[in-house]
Tab-separated table of C-alpha atoms in Angstrom:
chain	number	residue	atom	x	y	z
M	1	UNK	CA	-93.746	87.514	-146.315
M	2	UNK	CA	-91.112	88.827	-144.293
M	3	UNK	CA	-90.024	84.155	-143.453
M	4	UNK	CA	-90.652	84.243	-147.267
M	5	UNK	CA	-87.833	86.515	-148.052
M	6	UNK	CA	-85.831	85.060	-145.285
M	7	UNK	CA	-86.190	81.778	-146.885
M	8	UNK	CA	-85.120	82.862	-149.862
M	9	UNK	CA	-81.393	84.840	-148.045
M	10	UNK	CA	-80.811	81.668	-146.306
M	11	UNK	CA	-81.638	79.501	-149.645
M	12	UNK	CA	-79.501	82.431	-151.596
M	13	UNK	CA	-76.605	82.463	-149.010
M	14	UNK	CA	-75.837	78.399	-148.925
M	15	UNK	CA	-76.306	77.714	-153.171
M	16	UNK	CA	-72.962	80.720	-153.295
M	17	UNK	CA	-71.448	78.607	-150.696
M	18	UNK	CA	-72.271	75.119	-152.926
M	19	UNK	CA	-70.825	77.146	-155.726
M	20	UNK	CA	-67.265	78.176	-154.229
M	21	UNK	CA	-67.212	74.237	-152.810
M	22	UNK	CA	-66.433	71.523	-155.124
M	23	UNK	CA	-65.444	67.158	-155.229
M	24	UNK	CA	-64.307	65.599	-158.143
M	25	UNK	CA	-64.312	61.957	-158.231
M	26	UNK	CA	-60.957	60.190	-160.917
M	27	UNK	CA	-59.724	57.549	-162.379
M	28	UNK	CA	-57.142	55.770	-164.656
M	29	UNK	CA	-57.923	52.908	-165.763
M	30	UNK	CA	-55.241	50.835	-167.500
M	31	UNK	CA	-54.384	47.088	-168.807
M	32	UNK	CA	-52.417	45.349	-171.176
M	33	UNK	CA	-50.738	41.671	-171.898
M	34	UNK	CA	-47.365	41.498	-170.966
M	35	UNK	CA	-44.274	38.778	-172.179
M	36	UNK	CA	-41.178	38.094	-170.086
M	37	UNK	CA	-38.452	36.369	-171.650
M	38	UNK	CA	-36.086	35.280	-168.986
M	39	UNK	CA	-35.153	32.400	-166.713
M	40	UNK	CA	-38.142	31.584	-167.603
M	41	UNK	CA	-41.153	32.788	-170.266
M	42	UNK	CA	-44.144	34.740	-168.527
M	43	UNK	CA	-46.983	35.767	-169.228
M	44	UNK	CA	-50.599	37.833	-167.653
M	45	UNK	CA	-52.442	40.424	-167.782
M	46	UNK	CA	-50.760	43.393	-166.237
M	47	UNK	CA	-52.399	46.966	-164.517
M	48	UNK	CA	-50.632	49.829	-164.517
M	49	UNK	CA	-48.545	49.509	-167.664
M	50	UNK	CA	-48.466	53.074	-169.302
M	51	UNK	CA	-50.011	55.308	-165.937
M	52	UNK	CA	-51.104	53.577	-162.649
M	53	UNK	CA	-54.601	52.375	-161.774
M	54	UNK	CA	-55.774	54.791	-160.066
M	55	UNK	CA	-59.331	55.783	-158.634
M	56	UNK	CA	-59.119	59.149	-156.344
M	57	UNK	CA	-61.568	61.861	-154.961
M	58	UNK	CA	-60.086	65.835	-154.727
M	59	UNK	CA	-62.431	68.590	-153.498
M	60	UNK	CA	-61.830	72.362	-153.048
M	61	UNK	CA	-63.266	75.004	-150.713
M	62	UNK	CA	-62.599	79.009	-151.645
M	63	UNK	CA	-62.745	80.658	-148.524
M	64	UNK	CA	-62.418	84.056	-149.736
M	65	UNK	CA	-59.103	86.421	-149.724
M	66	UNK	CA	-57.378	83.670	-151.495
M	67	UNK	CA	-57.202	81.003	-149.107
M	68	UNK	CA	-57.941	77.704	-150.861
M	69	UNK	CA	-58.836	74.533	-148.518
M	70	UNK	CA	-58.289	70.794	-150.135
M	71	UNK	CA	-58.055	67.647	-150.167
M	72	UNK	CA	-56.927	64.218	-152.440
M	73	UNK	CA	-57.812	60.786	-151.056
M	74	UNK	CA	-56.499	58.540	-153.640
M	75	UNK	CA	-55.795	54.645	-154.334
M	76	UNK	CA	-54.009	52.708	-156.388
M	77	UNK	CA	-56.192	49.832	-158.399
M	78	UNK	CA	-55.143	46.133	-160.275
M	79	UNK	CA	-57.422	45.663	-163.014
M	80	UNK	CA	-56.238	42.427	-163.402
M	81	UNK	CA	-57.029	40.539	-160.283
M	82	UNK	CA	-60.159	43.665	-159.561
M	83	UNK	CA	-57.973	44.883	-155.959
M	84	UNK	CA	-56.094	47.658	-154.384
M	85	UNK	CA	-52.785	46.223	-153.264
M	86	UNK	CA	-51.004	49.448	-155.550
M	87	UNK	CA	-49.336	52.922	-154.245
M	88	UNK	CA	-48.520	51.132	-150.949
M	89	UNK	CA	-51.161	49.352	-149.983
M	90	UNK	CA	-50.329	46.593	-148.058
M	91	UNK	CA	-52.973	44.429	-148.385
M	92	UNK	CA	-55.679	43.681	-151.323
M	93	UNK	CA	-58.520	45.948	-149.796
M	94	UNK	CA	-58.755	49.840	-151.157
M	95	UNK	CA	-56.600	51.929	-149.569
M	96	UNK	CA	-55.311	55.421	-149.886
M	97	UNK	CA	-52.042	54.968	-150.469
M	98	UNK	CA	-51.187	57.031	-153.266
M	99	UNK	CA	-51.847	60.038	-151.674
M	100	UNK	CA	-54.359	61.281	-148.844
M	101	UNK	CA	-53.835	65.032	-148.021
M	102	UNK	CA	-55.703	67.801	-146.646
M	103	UNK	CA	-54.391	71.470	-147.076
M	104	UNK	CA	-54.702	75.149	-147.211
M	105	UNK	CA	-53.734	76.763	-150.634
M	106	UNK	CA	-52.970	80.775	-151.125
M	107	UNK	CA	-50.707	83.731	-151.825
M	108	UNK	CA	-48.096	81.821	-150.192
M	109	UNK	CA	-47.911	78.016	-150.948
M	110	UNK	CA	-49.044	75.172	-149.730
M	111	UNK	CA	-48.952	73.875	-146.825
M	112	UNK	CA	-50.820	69.472	-146.741
M	113	UNK	CA	-50.648	66.870	-144.222
M	114	UNK	CA	-50.906	63.593	-145.130
M	115	UNK	CA	-49.179	60.724	-146.797
M	116	UNK	CA	-48.209	61.955	-150.547
M	117	UNK	CA	-45.482	61.744	-152.997
M	118	UNK	CA	-41.967	62.576	-151.641
M	119	UNK	CA	-41.579	67.300	-152.759
M	120	UNK	CA	-37.551	65.473	-154.369
M	121	UNK	CA	-39.275	62.623	-156.692
M	122	UNK	CA	-41.468	64.880	-157.775
M	123	UNK	CA	-38.975	67.035	-158.778
M	124	UNK	CA	-36.944	64.580	-160.529
M	125	UNK	CA	-38.351	61.297	-161.540
M	126	UNK	CA	-40.081	63.596	-164.257
M	127	UNK	CA	-37.587	62.905	-166.574
M	128	UNK	CA	-38.735	59.041	-166.499
M	129	UNK	CA	-40.770	58.912	-170.767
M	130	UNK	CA	-41.616	55.832	-169.044
M	131	UNK	CA	-43.604	57.889	-165.844
M	132	UNK	CA	-41.714	55.443	-163.937
M	133	UNK	CA	-44.056	52.304	-164.041
M	134	UNK	CA	-44.416	49.790	-166.670
M	135	UNK	CA	-41.186	47.810	-167.815
M	136	UNK	CA	-39.150	49.457	-169.243
M	137	UNK	CA	-39.710	52.914	-166.311
M	138	UNK	CA	-36.175	54.030	-164.590
M	139	UNK	CA	-34.950	52.078	-161.312
M	140	UNK	CA	-33.067	54.572	-160.627
M	141	UNK	CA	-36.373	56.060	-157.758
M	142	UNK	CA	-37.860	52.328	-157.169
M	143	UNK	CA	-39.117	52.420	-153.912
M	144	UNK	CA	-36.638	51.703	-150.849
M	145	UNK	CA	-39.088	48.769	-149.148
M	146	UNK	CA	-39.929	51.452	-146.195
M	147	UNK	CA	-43.728	50.670	-145.966
M	148	UNK	CA	-44.643	53.380	-144.009
M	149	UNK	CA	-41.988	56.572	-142.242
M	150	UNK	CA	-42.033	54.205	-138.406
M	151	UNK	CA	-41.192	50.626	-140.609
M	152	UNK	CA	-38.002	50.885	-142.325
M	153	UNK	CA	-36.362	48.337	-141.584
M	154	UNK	CA	-34.816	46.875	-143.999
M	155	UNK	CA	-35.043	49.751	-146.145
M	156	UNK	CA	-31.712	50.530	-147.825
M	157	UNK	CA	-33.338	53.838	-149.957
M	158	UNK	CA	-36.071	55.960	-150.388
M	159	UNK	CA	-39.147	55.523	-150.807
M	160	UNK	CA	-40.908	56.928	-154.077
M	161	UNK	CA	-44.119	57.924	-150.419
M	162	UNK	CA	-43.470	60.009	-147.311
M	163	UNK	CA	-46.645	58.818	-144.295
M	164	UNK	CA	-47.525	61.083	-141.279
M	165	UNK	CA	-45.797	64.582	-143.457
M	166	UNK	CA	-46.485	67.852	-143.567
M	167	UNK	CA	-45.734	69.005	-146.754
M	168	UNK	CA	-45.420	72.911	-148.180
M	169	UNK	CA	-44.205	73.772	-152.158
M	170	UNK	CA	-43.685	77.282	-152.400
M	171	UNK	CA	-45.532	79.799	-154.887
M	172	UNK	CA	-44.215	79.912	-158.583
M	173	UNK	CA	-40.873	82.241	-158.572
M	174	UNK	CA	-40.315	83.569	-162.140
M	175	UNK	CA	-40.169	79.773	-163.365
M	176	UNK	CA	-38.711	78.027	-159.557
M	177	UNK	CA	-40.703	76.549	-157.294
M	178	UNK	CA	-39.610	74.537	-154.198
M	179	UNK	CA	-41.164	71.549	-151.759
M	180	UNK	CA	-40.561	70.601	-148.050
M	181	UNK	CA	-41.088	67.030	-146.080
M	182	UNK	CA	-41.363	65.982	-143.108
M	183	UNK	CA	-42.330	63.049	-142.007
M	184	UNK	CA	-42.598	62.338	-138.267
M	185	UNK	CA	-40.955	59.200	-137.730
M	186	UNK	CA	-43.748	58.528	-134.902
M	187	UNK	CA	-41.768	56.811	-132.343
M	188	UNK	CA	-41.973	56.278	-128.623
M	189	UNK	CA	-39.391	57.674	-127.094
M	190	UNK	CA	-37.027	57.937	-129.863
M	191	UNK	CA	-39.187	60.781	-132.082
M	192	UNK	CA	-35.893	61.440	-134.953
M	193	UNK	CA	-35.929	57.415	-135.289
M	194	UNK	CA	-37.289	56.789	-139.263
M	195	UNK	CA	-37.647	59.864	-139.439
M	196	UNK	CA	-38.269	61.982	-143.037
M	197	UNK	CA	-35.989	65.006	-144.230
M	198	UNK	CA	-37.245	65.976	-148.784
M	199	UNK	CA	-36.554	68.406	-150.148
M	200	UNK	CA	-37.661	69.344	-154.008
M	201	UNK	CA	-36.419	71.977	-156.733
M	202	UNK	CA	-37.944	73.058	-159.446
M	203	UNK	CA	-37.158	75.362	-162.508
M	204	UNK	CA	-39.598	74.745	-166.070
M	205	UNK	CA	-39.281	78.103	-168.090
M	206	UNK	CA	-40.478	77.857	-171.848
M	207	UNK	CA	-38.565	74.320	-173.547
M	208	UNK	CA	-36.166	74.504	-170.445
M	209	UNK	CA	-37.375	72.169	-166.791
M	210	UNK	CA	-34.315	71.149	-164.229
M	211	UNK	CA	-34.890	69.362	-160.642
M	212	UNK	CA	-33.620	68.804	-157.576
M	213	UNK	CA	-33.754	66.230	-154.670
M	214	UNK	CA	-32.177	66.130	-151.163
M	215	UNK	CA	-33.535	63.369	-148.221
M	216	UNK	CA	-32.727	61.652	-145.910
M	217	UNK	CA	-34.325	59.038	-143.670
M	218	UNK	CA	-33.394	58.137	-140.495
M	219	UNK	CA	-32.268	54.969	-139.448
M	220	UNK	CA	-35.377	53.558	-137.395
M	221	UNK	CA	-34.806	51.185	-134.126
M	222	UNK	CA	-34.202	48.109	-135.801
M	223	UNK	CA	-32.960	48.291	-139.142
M	224	UNK	CA	-30.522	47.031	-140.872
M	225	UNK	CA	-29.095	50.790	-141.390
M	226	UNK	CA	-26.434	52.000	-139.095
M	227	UNK	CA	-26.832	55.193	-140.422
M	228	UNK	CA	-29.068	57.223	-141.823
M	229	UNK	CA	-30.347	56.673	-145.440
M	230	UNK	CA	-28.772	60.317	-147.625
M	231	UNK	CA	-30.216	60.662	-151.390
M	232	UNK	CA	-30.131	63.080	-153.398
M	233	UNK	CA	-31.440	63.212	-157.727
M	234	UNK	CA	-30.605	65.761	-160.546
M	235	UNK	CA	-32.834	65.711	-163.538
M	236	UNK	CA	-33.548	67.919	-166.672
M	237	UNK	CA	-34.974	67.932	-170.251
M	238	UNK	CA	-34.809	70.209	-173.252
M	239	UNK	CA	-37.467	70.583	-175.622
M	240	UNK	CA	-36.673	71.198	-179.433
M	241	UNK	CA	-39.626	70.613	-180.746
M	242	UNK	CA	-39.192	68.353	-182.840
M	243	UNK	CA	-37.667	66.213	-180.022
M	244	UNK	CA	-37.568	66.803	-176.401
M	245	UNK	CA	-34.070	65.407	-174.273
M	246	UNK	CA	-34.011	64.597	-171.064
M	247	UNK	CA	-31.552	63.059	-168.180
M	248	UNK	CA	-31.325	62.821	-164.995
M	249	UNK	CA	-29.057	60.957	-161.706
M	250	UNK	CA	-29.719	59.661	-158.342
M	251	UNK	CA	-27.237	58.215	-155.249
M	252	UNK	CA	-28.251	57.016	-152.119
M	253	UNK	CA	-25.733	56.105	-149.813
M	254	UNK	CA	-25.928	53.495	-146.371
M	255	UNK	CA	-24.617	52.721	-143.783
M	256	UNK	CA	-25.051	49.122	-142.831
M	257	UNK	CA	-23.294	45.630	-140.938
M	258	UNK	CA	-20.872	45.102	-143.771
M	259	UNK	CA	-20.124	48.469	-145.111
M	260	UNK	CA	-21.081	50.392	-147.209
M	261	UNK	CA	-24.325	50.239	-149.472
M	262	UNK	CA	-24.221	53.128	-151.920
M	263	UNK	CA	-26.165	53.033	-155.399
M	264	UNK	CA	-25.733	55.563	-158.165
M	265	UNK	CA	-27.276	55.622	-161.731
M	266	UNK	CA	-27.083	57.699	-164.855
M	267	UNK	CA	-30.408	58.237	-167.117
M	268	UNK	CA	-31.200	59.233	-170.512
M	269	UNK	CA	-33.948	60.073	-172.119
M	270	UNK	CA	-35.767	61.136	-175.648
M	271	UNK	CA	-39.395	61.973	-176.862
M	272	UNK	CA	-40.610	62.100	-180.393
M	273	UNK	CA	-44.446	63.842	-182.390
M	274	UNK	CA	-44.977	61.175	-184.357
M	275	UNK	CA	-48.541	61.150	-185.916
M	276	UNK	CA	-51.467	61.310	-183.237
M	277	UNK	CA	-49.083	59.605	-180.931
M	278	UNK	CA	-45.804	60.152	-178.641
M	279	UNK	CA	-42.158	57.852	-179.319
M	280	UNK	CA	-40.116	57.454	-175.628
M	281	UNK	CA	-36.589	55.725	-175.584
M	282	UNK	CA	-34.235	55.558	-173.102
M	283	UNK	CA	-31.278	54.146	-171.878
M	284	UNK	CA	-30.346	52.951	-167.365
M	285	UNK	CA	-27.737	51.875	-165.843
M	286	UNK	CA	-27.764	51.728	-162.099
M	287	UNK	CA	-24.593	50.492	-159.995
M	288	UNK	CA	-24.372	49.048	-156.729
M	289	UNK	CA	-21.631	48.833	-153.866
M	290	UNK	CA	-21.693	47.060	-151.707
M	291	UNK	CA	-18.145	46.098	-148.763
M	292	UNK	CA	-16.214	46.289	-152.204
M	293	UNK	CA	-18.165	44.596	-154.489
M	294	UNK	CA	-19.455	46.719	-157.942
M	295	UNK	CA	-22.976	45.495	-159.168
M	296	UNK	CA	-23.945	47.365	-163.267
M	297	UNK	CA	-26.934	46.760	-164.609
M	298	UNK	CA	-27.848	48.483	-168.425
M	299	UNK	CA	-30.989	48.905	-169.247
M	300	UNK	CA	-32.966	49.860	-172.552
M	301	UNK	CA	-36.535	51.075	-173.141
M	302	UNK	CA	-38.500	52.155	-176.631
M	303	UNK	CA	-42.384	52.666	-176.995
M	304	UNK	CA	-44.981	53.934	-178.810
M	305	UNK	CA	-48.722	55.874	-177.392
M	306	UNK	CA	-51.358	56.145	-179.771
M	307	UNK	CA	-54.130	58.858	-178.855
M	308	UNK	CA	-57.108	57.969	-179.599
M	309	UNK	CA	-58.408	60.887	-177.911
M	310	UNK	CA	-58.136	63.012	-175.387
M	311	UNK	CA	-57.884	60.815	-172.685
M	312	UNK	CA	-58.076	57.119	-174.430
M	313	UNK	CA	-55.176	55.901	-175.854
M	314	UNK	CA	-53.101	52.200	-177.011
M	315	UNK	CA	-49.879	51.836	-176.043
M	316	UNK	CA	-46.578	49.237	-177.165
M	317	UNK	CA	-43.295	49.000	-174.769
M	318	UNK	CA	-40.339	46.658	-175.174
M	319	UNK	CA	-37.290	46.793	-172.590
M	320	UNK	CA	-34.120	44.753	-172.446
M	321	UNK	CA	-32.130	44.522	-169.309
M	322	UNK	CA	-28.600	43.213	-168.714
M	323	UNK	CA	-26.681	42.129	-165.683
M	324	UNK	CA	-23.494	41.947	-165.365
M	325	UNK	CA	-19.914	41.302	-163.424
M	326	UNK	CA	-22.050	38.949	-162.579
M	327	UNK	CA	-24.398	41.071	-160.737
M	328	UNK	CA	-28.664	39.717	-160.066
M	329	UNK	CA	-29.905	43.002	-158.853
M	330	UNK	CA	-31.823	44.129	-161.259
M	331	UNK	CA	-35.046	42.960	-162.971
M	332	UNK	CA	-37.934	43.584	-165.629
M	333	UNK	CA	-40.713	41.437	-162.908
M	334	UNK	CA	-41.650	38.184	-163.289
M	335	UNK	CA	-39.858	34.619	-164.780
M	336	UNK	CA	-36.287	35.792	-163.752
M	337	UNK	CA	-32.905	36.228	-165.395
M	338	UNK	CA	-30.741	34.497	-168.214
M	339	UNK	CA	-28.074	32.638	-167.115
M	340	UNK	CA	-26.066	35.483	-168.506
M	341	UNK	CA	-28.161	38.049	-166.118
M	342	UNK	CA	-30.537	39.358	-169.385
M	343	UNK	CA	-34.022	39.947	-169.958
M	344	UNK	CA	-36.327	40.919	-172.188
M	345	UNK	CA	-40.150	42.073	-171.970
M	346	UNK	CA	-43.407	43.870	-174.292
M	347	UNK	CA	-45.961	45.240	-173.412
M	348	UNK	CA	-49.250	46.549	-175.641
M	349	UNK	CA	-51.965	48.093	-173.178
M	350	UNK	CA	-54.912	50.927	-173.430
M	351	UNK	CA	-54.917	53.227	-171.409
M	352	UNK	CA	-58.238	55.186	-170.250
M	353	UNK	CA	-58.515	58.727	-168.595
M	354	UNK	CA	-61.857	60.134	-166.800
């Protein structure tokens, strides 16, 4: 009898522990047909045009006293080819390059270790109505070619994600929230080389939303940069109900052998609910200054996302980009630019979340 009671007590305790823990499998499948008209016409099936296709696992354990442990393992998938070269992955195999973190959360906020989006990116890129994907995405926050914190030889701006990072995210204080990242350079004999520091400040209160991002990526041992890379960004939105207006600005600069390389641009956009879907429109101006030369480009985007259910939608997007002053810095994708520096394209597809 006593043994039976002990066994029941053990089972009850283990059941309570399991009830306080959870692991969730989640993902997004997004693919469509893309047509590009430029120096050469190009068409094909492309993945992640409306939302990046991904597969992930997230877990949380309630440790009691308001303290929780958590983890996220998330990797990108290209549905058109079935490979995993997405989200910063360096080859076709599936990698948890979108996010791979473990952390603790409580009344103090949250501390995470691993690879994830920078706090600066989270604070300001959220105002891109095309979600930093597809033909019409804002290229103000385009990756700087940094594979990892210790591999930035050709970088002239910062990356969307940072590896080898310690991240802190504060609680919400009357609409204010701050996030901070420190990425170790992990360079033997020179800990500061290739190191990253960044912060993002967010304010959300009713229809008003604001964000500020500050970043520094230290030059590496083999970097083309002769100085650290500094970047800052600012964004905001206001929801009028019938429509939402959004804006953003980003600037980064670094010294190279030929002089200062300064990239900057601004962004204006609007969304409006129409039927069961959302109309999205945006304008981007990009500028690149190097050794006294200035390159400029304008980009326009227009799209509509039609919701078939809470988890499934179809979409259509049109984008037009025009480089100016003989520049060829920006493109929409495959096919190259026309002789006048322009390119346009269309995407239609389907998104399913699970």
